Amino acid sequence: MKTKIVSVILLLIGTYAFSQNSYELFGNFISESTPYEAKIKTTKTQEKITSFKIQICKTSTECEESIEIVNNFDQETFISAMRSTMKKSKMAGATFVLKPEVELQWKNIYYNLMKDFNKKEVLTELYDLQDIEYGGRLKMNKELIKLKSEDSIVQYLYFAPKYASVRLFNNKINSISVVGNILDSSGTIIKEEATLFNSKYSIPFRSTIVDRNNYSAKIYTTRGTDHYYYIECNDLLDYKPFENNYSYSLKNKEYEIKVDEELKVEKRGLYDYFTAIIFSDFLGFNNEGGNSILQAEGRARIPLNYVNFGRFNSPEYMEAYLNASIYNGQEEGSGFIEFNVKDNLKNISSFELLRKNNVEAGLNIGVGSFEWKGTSTNWILDYGIQMYRTKFRTIKDTITTNYQLYSISHGPRLKIEIRPQINFGADVNFGLLGLKYSGANKDLDIIEGRNFRKEILKDNGTFYNTLFLTTNFYTKLSPNDGNGGLYFRLGGYYDFYTKNIAPQVMVGYATNLTTFINKFKKNDAAAK
């Protein structure tokens, strides 16, 4: 009896093991009037599918296998593996050309495969892929490129590219590494597998690749015994339309491209520039302060990069934001600027309009930027305009009247953006504000014979009356799978007239940190 039980167990184990190493039919397709079968073999680790292989069969004996695809279940990888398998000798051969009607059949097979995997994150990615738009096609030229030198020595050397890794971030080529051979004027290889990279600055996609009006976008060799060599980026890469699309607004993503190969580059959607944030200000628990416990903020940063001169870009970006207090959590009246009309000597600092505002909206322009690539920072001169809404209450005996005050500020700031290729980003902002009252939601010109704008509101009378310093820190909660994460803000405002300070200590959750963190999701990290 025990022997039979052991035999049955061994049989079941053997059957299970065989099933794990056998191909399963997932669909058929027709190419050039020839029918094919598409089969898949999966590998599981702890009941989770970690890899799969594709087998395409023309007959029962004429089959070819793909390479093993590990931890990458996106549609583009599947299509690429199918194409490579079809180019093998027992299939269509090296002359195989993928036609749209065949690609559509492959996408249906891919859809059935994803349903079978029953992986929620993969299915989500599948539906996301249906909405992908491409901004254009990137091509790496195969011609020999003249190597140049920054010193007076004339060298007749050439570079023959093989392949490159291109990382796009905020509409720039944040990093590019190109591998190829260095040849002399006779065509003799003097160095194999040489690597060139943009060690000094990022390359704006618009000014360099699309409009080609850049001063110089250089990709350098590693340091030699005498001097650096470089090639121009325009000599290496060419950008062409994809169908009816030709856009420089491209998704943050990393690509690998081979010589004489055209690569579809994903377009960046408008939503990808926007992030929504829910903040909690710890200083809002102080009833004497003007901070709200809960705030909501929407922020959009759109890169521009119209003109490029090496490390310098202008303008760098346009940024818009809206911040609103959701819950003060304070004693009644503490969210207002209160004014007792019988106090003829009392004044109100215009700084209170900023300190106790419940709505703030702003528009900033990055006038010019300088990139210090060695520290992964951009130093930006920015100028902005802001609008504030603040609650105001007058008290006369037992009668209270509520108002909404509106004010406008403007001013320059120095902004340092820190964007290393890790799960971290930061901004440091240091600047000036010229804050002025602009009006109210109802008549507030005269209070008890005093002019509100000229006699009650006071500041130091200078063009800029407020100094501010704010720092923002960002980190994704699941950097391999999502773009949401934590958003910290620490800073404060200083009023030149009253010498008062309005500090902020805020912690929040941001829905989309793709603009602020130079680390991509797993599916965007090494697209081919």
mmCIF file of C-alpha atoms in Angstrom, residues 423-424 474-487 509-513:
data_model
loop_
_atom_site.group_PDB
_atom_site.id
_atom_site.type_symbol
_atom_site.label_atom_id
_atom_site.label_comp_id
_atom_site.label_asym_id
_atom_site.label_seq_id
_atom_site.Cartn_x
_atom_site.Cartn_y
_atom_site.Cartn_z
ATOM 1 C CA ASN A 423 14.389 57.156 -5.454
ATOM 2 C CA PHE A 424 14.841 60.690 -4.156
ATOM 3 C CA TYR A 474 10.197 63.561 -2.598
ATOM 4 C CA THR A 475 10.375 59.770 -2.504
ATOM 5 C CA LYS A 476 8.219 57.095 -4.160
ATOM 6 C CA LEU A 477 6.592 54.462 -1.978
ATOM 7 C CA SER A 478 6.825 51.691 -4.629
ATOM 8 C CA PRO A 479 9.356 52.958 -7.181
ATOM 9 C CA ASN A 480 9.266 49.793 -9.303
ATOM 10 C CA ASP A 481 5.496 49.707 -9.680
ATOM 11 C CA GLY A 482 4.042 53.185 -9.173
ATOM 12 C CA ASN A 483 4.706 56.921 -9.252
ATOM 13 C CA GLY A 484 2.955 57.989 -6.037
ATOM 14 C CA GLY A 485 4.897 58.806 -2.905
ATOM 15 C CA LEU A 486 5.686 61.079 0.011
ATOM 16 C CA TYR A 487 6.113 64.826 -0.367
ATOM 17 C CA TYR A 509 1.132 62.212 -0.318
ATOM 18 C CA ALA A 510 1.629 63.014 -4.013
ATOM 19 C CA THR A 511 -0.088 60.997 -6.733
ATOM 20 C CA ASN A 512 2.532 61.468 -9.464
ATOM 21 C CA LEU A 513 6.223 62.186 -8.847
#
